[in-house]
Short mmCIF file of N, CA, C and O in Angstrom, two decimals:
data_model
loop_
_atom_site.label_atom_id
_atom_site.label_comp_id
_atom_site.label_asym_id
_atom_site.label_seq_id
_atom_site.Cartn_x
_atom_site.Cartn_y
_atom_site.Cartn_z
N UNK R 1 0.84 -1.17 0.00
CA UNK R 1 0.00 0.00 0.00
C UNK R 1 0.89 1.24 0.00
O UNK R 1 1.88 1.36 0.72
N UNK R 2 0.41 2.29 -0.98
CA UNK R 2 1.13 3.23 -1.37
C UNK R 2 1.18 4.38 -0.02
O UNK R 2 0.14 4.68 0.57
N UNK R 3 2.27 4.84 0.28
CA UNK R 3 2.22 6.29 2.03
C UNK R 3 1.64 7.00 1.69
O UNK R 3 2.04 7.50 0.64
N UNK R 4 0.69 7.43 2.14
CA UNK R 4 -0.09 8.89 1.90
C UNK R 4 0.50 10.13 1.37
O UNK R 4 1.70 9.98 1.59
N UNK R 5 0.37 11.01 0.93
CA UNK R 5 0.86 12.10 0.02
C UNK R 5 1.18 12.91 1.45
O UNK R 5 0.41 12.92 2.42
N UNK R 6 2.42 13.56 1.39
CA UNK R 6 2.47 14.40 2.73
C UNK R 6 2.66 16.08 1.65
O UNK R 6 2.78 16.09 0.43
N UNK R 7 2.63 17.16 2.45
CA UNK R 7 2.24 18.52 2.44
C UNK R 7 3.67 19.12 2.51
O UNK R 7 4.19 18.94 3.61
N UNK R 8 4.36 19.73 1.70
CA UNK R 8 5.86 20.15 2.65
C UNK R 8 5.42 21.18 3.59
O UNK R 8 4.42 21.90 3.56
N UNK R 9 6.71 21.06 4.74
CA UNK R 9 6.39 21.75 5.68
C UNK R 9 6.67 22.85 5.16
O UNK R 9 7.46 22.87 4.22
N UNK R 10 6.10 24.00 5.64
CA UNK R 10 6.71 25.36 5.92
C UNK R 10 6.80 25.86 6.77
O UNK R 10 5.95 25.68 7.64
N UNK R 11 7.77 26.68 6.95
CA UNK R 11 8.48 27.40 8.27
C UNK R 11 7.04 27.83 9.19
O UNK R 11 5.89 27.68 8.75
N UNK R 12 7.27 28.21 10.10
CA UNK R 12 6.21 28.78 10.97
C UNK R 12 6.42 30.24 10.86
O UNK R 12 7.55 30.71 11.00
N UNK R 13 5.25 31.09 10.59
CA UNK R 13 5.16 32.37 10.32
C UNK R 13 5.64 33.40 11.95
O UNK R 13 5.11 33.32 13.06
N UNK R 14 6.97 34.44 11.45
CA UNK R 14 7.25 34.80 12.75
C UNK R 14 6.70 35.87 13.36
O UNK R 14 7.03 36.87 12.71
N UNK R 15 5.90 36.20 14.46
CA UNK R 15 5.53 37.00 15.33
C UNK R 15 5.28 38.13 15.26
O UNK R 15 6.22 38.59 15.92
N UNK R 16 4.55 39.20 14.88
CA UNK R 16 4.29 40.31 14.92
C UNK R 16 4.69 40.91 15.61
O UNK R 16 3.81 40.75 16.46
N UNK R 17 5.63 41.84 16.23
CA UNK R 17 6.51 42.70 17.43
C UNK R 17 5.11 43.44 17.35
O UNK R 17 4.74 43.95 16.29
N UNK R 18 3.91 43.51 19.21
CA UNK R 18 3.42 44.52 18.94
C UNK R 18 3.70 45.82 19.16
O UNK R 18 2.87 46.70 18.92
N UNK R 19 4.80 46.03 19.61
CA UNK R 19 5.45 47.83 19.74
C UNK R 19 6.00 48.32 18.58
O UNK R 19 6.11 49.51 18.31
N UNK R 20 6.38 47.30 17.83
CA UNK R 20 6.36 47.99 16.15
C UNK R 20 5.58 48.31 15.46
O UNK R 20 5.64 49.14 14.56
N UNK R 21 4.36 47.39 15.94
CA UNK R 21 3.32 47.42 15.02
C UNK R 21 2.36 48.52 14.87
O UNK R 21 1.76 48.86 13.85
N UNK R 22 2.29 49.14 16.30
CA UNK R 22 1.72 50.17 16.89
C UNK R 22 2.88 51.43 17.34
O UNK R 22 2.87 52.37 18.14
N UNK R 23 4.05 50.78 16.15
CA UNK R 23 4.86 52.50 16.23
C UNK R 23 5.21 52.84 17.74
O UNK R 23 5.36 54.06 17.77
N UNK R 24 5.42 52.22 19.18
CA UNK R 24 5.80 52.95 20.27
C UNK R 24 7.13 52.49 20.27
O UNK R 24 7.41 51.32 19.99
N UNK R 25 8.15 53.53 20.62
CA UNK R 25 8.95 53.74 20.82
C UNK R 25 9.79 53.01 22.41
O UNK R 25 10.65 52.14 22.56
N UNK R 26 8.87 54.03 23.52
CA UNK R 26 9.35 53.45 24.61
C UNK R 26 8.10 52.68 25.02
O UNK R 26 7.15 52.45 24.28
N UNK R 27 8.21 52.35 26.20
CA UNK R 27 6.76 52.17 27.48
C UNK R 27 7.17 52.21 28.64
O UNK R 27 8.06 51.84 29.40
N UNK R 28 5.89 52.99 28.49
CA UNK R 28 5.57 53.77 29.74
C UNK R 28 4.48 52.85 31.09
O UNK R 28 3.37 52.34 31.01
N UNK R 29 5.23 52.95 31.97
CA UNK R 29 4.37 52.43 33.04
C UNK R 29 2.99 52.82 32.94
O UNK R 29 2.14 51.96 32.75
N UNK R 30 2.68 54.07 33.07
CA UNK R 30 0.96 54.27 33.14
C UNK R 30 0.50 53.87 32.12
O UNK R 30 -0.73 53.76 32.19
N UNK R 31 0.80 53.67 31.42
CA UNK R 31 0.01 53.03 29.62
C UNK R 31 -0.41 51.26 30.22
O UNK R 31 0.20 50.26 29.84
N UNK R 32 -1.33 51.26 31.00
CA UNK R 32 -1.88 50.24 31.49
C UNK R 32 -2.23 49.33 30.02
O UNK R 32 -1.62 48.30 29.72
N UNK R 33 -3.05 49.77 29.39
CA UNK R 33 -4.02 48.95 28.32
C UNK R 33 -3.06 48.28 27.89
O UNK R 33 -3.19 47.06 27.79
N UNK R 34 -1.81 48.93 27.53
CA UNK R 34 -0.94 48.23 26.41
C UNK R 34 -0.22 46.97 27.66
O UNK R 34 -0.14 45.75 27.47
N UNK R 35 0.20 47.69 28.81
CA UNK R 35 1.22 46.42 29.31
C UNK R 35 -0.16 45.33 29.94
O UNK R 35 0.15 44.60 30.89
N UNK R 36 -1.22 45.27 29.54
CA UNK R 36 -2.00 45.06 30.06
C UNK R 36 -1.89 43.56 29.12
O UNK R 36 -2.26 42.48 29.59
N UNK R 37 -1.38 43.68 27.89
CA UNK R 37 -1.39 42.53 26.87
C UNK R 37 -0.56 41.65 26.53
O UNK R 37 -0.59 40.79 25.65
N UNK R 38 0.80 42.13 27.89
CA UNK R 38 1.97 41.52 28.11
C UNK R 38 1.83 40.46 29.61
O UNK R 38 2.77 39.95 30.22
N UNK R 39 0.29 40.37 29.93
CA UNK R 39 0.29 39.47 31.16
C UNK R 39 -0.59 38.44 30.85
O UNK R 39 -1.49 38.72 30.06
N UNK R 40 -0.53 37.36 31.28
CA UNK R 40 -1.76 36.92 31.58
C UNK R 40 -2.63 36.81 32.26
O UNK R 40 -2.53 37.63 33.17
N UNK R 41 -4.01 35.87 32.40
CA UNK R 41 -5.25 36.08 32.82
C UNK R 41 -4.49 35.85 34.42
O UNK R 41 -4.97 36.58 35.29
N UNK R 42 -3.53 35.04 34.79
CA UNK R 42 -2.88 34.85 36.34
C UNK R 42 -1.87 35.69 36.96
O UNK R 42 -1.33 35.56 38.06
N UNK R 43 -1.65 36.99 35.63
CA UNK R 43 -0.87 38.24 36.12
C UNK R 43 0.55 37.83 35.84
O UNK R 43 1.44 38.59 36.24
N UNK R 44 0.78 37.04 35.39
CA UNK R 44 2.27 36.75 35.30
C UNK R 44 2.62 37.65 33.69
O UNK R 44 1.84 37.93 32.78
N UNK R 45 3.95 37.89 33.83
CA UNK R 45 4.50 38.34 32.27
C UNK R 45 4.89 37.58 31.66
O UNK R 45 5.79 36.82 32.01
N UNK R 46 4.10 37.59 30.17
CA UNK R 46 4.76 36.70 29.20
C UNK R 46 5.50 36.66 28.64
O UNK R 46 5.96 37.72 28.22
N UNK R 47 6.04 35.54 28.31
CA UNK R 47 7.73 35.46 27.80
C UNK R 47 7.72 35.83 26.59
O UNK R 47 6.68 36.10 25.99
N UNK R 48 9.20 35.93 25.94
CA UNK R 48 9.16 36.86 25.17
C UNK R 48 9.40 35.79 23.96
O UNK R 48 9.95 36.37 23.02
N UNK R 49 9.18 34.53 23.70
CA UNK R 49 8.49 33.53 22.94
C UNK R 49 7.05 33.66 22.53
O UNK R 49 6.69 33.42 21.38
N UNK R 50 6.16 34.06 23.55
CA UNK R 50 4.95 34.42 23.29
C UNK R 50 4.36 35.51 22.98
O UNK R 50 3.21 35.51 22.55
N UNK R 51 5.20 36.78 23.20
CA UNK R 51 4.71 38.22 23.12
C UNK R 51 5.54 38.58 21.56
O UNK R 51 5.21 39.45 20.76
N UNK R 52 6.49 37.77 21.45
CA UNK R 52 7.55 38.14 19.71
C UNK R 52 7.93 39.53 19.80
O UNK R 52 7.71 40.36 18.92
N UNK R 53 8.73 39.84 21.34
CA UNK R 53 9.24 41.24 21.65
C UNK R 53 10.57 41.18 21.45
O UNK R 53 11.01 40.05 21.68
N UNK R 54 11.57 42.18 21.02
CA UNK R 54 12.90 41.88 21.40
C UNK R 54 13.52 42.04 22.58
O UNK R 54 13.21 43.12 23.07
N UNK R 55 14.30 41.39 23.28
CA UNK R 55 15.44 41.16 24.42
C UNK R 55 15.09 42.49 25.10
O UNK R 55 14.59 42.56 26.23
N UNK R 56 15.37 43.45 24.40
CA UNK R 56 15.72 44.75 25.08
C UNK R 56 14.14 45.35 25.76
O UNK R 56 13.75 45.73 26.86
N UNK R 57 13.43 45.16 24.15
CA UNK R 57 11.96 45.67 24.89
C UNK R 57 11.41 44.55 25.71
O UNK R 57 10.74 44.77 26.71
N UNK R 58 11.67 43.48 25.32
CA UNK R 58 10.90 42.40 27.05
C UNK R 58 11.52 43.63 28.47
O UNK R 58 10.99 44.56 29.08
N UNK R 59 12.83 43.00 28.48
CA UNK R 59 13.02 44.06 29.67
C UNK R 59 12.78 45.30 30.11
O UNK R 59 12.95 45.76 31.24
N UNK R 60 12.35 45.85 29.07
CA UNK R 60 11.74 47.39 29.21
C UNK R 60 10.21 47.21 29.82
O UNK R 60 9.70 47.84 30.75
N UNK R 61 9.52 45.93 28.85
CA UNK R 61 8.00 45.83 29.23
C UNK R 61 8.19 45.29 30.89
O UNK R 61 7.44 45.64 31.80
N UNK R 62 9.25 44.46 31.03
CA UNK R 62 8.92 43.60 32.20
C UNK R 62 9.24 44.72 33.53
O UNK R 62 8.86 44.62 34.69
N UNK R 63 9.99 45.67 32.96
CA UNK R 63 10.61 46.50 34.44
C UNK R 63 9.31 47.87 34.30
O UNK R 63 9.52 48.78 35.09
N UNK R 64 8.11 48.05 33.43
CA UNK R 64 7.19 49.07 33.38
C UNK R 64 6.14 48.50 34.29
O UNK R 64 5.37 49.14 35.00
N UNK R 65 6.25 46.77 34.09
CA UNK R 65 4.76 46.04 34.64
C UNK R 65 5.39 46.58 36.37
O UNK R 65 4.87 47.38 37.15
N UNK R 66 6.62 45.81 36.51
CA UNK R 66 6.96 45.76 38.31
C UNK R 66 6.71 47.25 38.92
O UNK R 66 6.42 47.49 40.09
N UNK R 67 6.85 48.06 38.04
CA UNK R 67 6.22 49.48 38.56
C UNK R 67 5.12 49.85 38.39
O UNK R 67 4.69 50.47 39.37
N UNK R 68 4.31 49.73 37.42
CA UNK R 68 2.69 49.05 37.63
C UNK R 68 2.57 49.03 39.11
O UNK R 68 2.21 49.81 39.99
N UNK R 69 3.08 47.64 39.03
CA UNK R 69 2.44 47.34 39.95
C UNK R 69 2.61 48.04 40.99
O UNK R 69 1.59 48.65 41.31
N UNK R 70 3.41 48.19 41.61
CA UNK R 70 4.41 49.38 42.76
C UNK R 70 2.85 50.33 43.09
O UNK R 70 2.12 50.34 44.08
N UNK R 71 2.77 51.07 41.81
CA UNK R 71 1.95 52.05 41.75
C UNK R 71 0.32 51.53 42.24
O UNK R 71 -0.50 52.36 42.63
N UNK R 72 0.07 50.35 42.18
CA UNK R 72 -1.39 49.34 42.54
C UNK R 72 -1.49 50.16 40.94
O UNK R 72 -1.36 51.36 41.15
N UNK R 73 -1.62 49.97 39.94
CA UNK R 73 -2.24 49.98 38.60
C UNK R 73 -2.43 48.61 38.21
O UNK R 73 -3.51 48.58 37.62
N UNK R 74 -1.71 47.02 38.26
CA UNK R 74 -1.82 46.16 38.06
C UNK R 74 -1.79 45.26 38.98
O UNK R 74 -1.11 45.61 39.95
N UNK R 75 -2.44 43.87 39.10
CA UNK R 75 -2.59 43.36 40.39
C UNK R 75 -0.88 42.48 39.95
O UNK R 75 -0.28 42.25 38.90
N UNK R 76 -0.65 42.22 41.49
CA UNK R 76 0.62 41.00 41.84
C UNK R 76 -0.03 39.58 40.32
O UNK R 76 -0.84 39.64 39.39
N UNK R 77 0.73 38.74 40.75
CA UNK R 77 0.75 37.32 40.19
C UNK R 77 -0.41 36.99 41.18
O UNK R 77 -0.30 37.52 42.29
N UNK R 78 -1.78 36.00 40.90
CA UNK R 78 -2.45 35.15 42.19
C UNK R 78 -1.49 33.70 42.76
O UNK R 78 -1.08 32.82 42.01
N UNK R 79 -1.41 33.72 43.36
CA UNK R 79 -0.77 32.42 44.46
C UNK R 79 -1.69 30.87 43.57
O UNK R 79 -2.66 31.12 42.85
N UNK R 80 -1.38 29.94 43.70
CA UNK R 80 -2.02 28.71 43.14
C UNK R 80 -2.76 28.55 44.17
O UNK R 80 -3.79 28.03 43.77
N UNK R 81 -2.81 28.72 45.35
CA UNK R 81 -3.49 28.48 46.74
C UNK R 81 -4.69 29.26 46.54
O UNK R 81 -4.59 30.37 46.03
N UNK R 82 -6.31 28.60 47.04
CA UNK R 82 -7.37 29.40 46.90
C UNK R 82 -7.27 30.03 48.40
O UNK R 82 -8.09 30.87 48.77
#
């Protein structure tokens, strides 16, 4: 019996940077909405595999959220414990 016809692979399409996409330059801590799309639903920051940010701006986004938060604009991480 003849192998089924396979599909060639193609690469996986890479990541949209959204601070390019939307033209910002820096970020800014009070710009809630935007770092608002760098967490998830459990408050943690997403890696920068999942957000398709570069090195420099992860660390820019990740050191705007910890002052967020500072400020109470964003909640902590929740604990796994109810």
């Amino acid at each position: 019996m003849p192998s089924p016809a396979r599909k060639p692979m193609r690469p996986p399409r890479r990541k949209v940077n959204p601070l390019h996409a939307k033209r910002i330059e820096t970020v800014d801590w009070k710009d809630v909405a935007l770092l608002r799309t760098f967490i998830s639903d459990r408050g943690k920051i997403r890696s920068r595999r999942v957000t398709g940010l570069t090195p420099q701006q992860q660390r820019e986004v990740a050191i705007a959220i910890k002052n967020a938060r500072e400020m109470a604009l964003i909640p902590y991480p929740r604990s796994g414990r109810t």
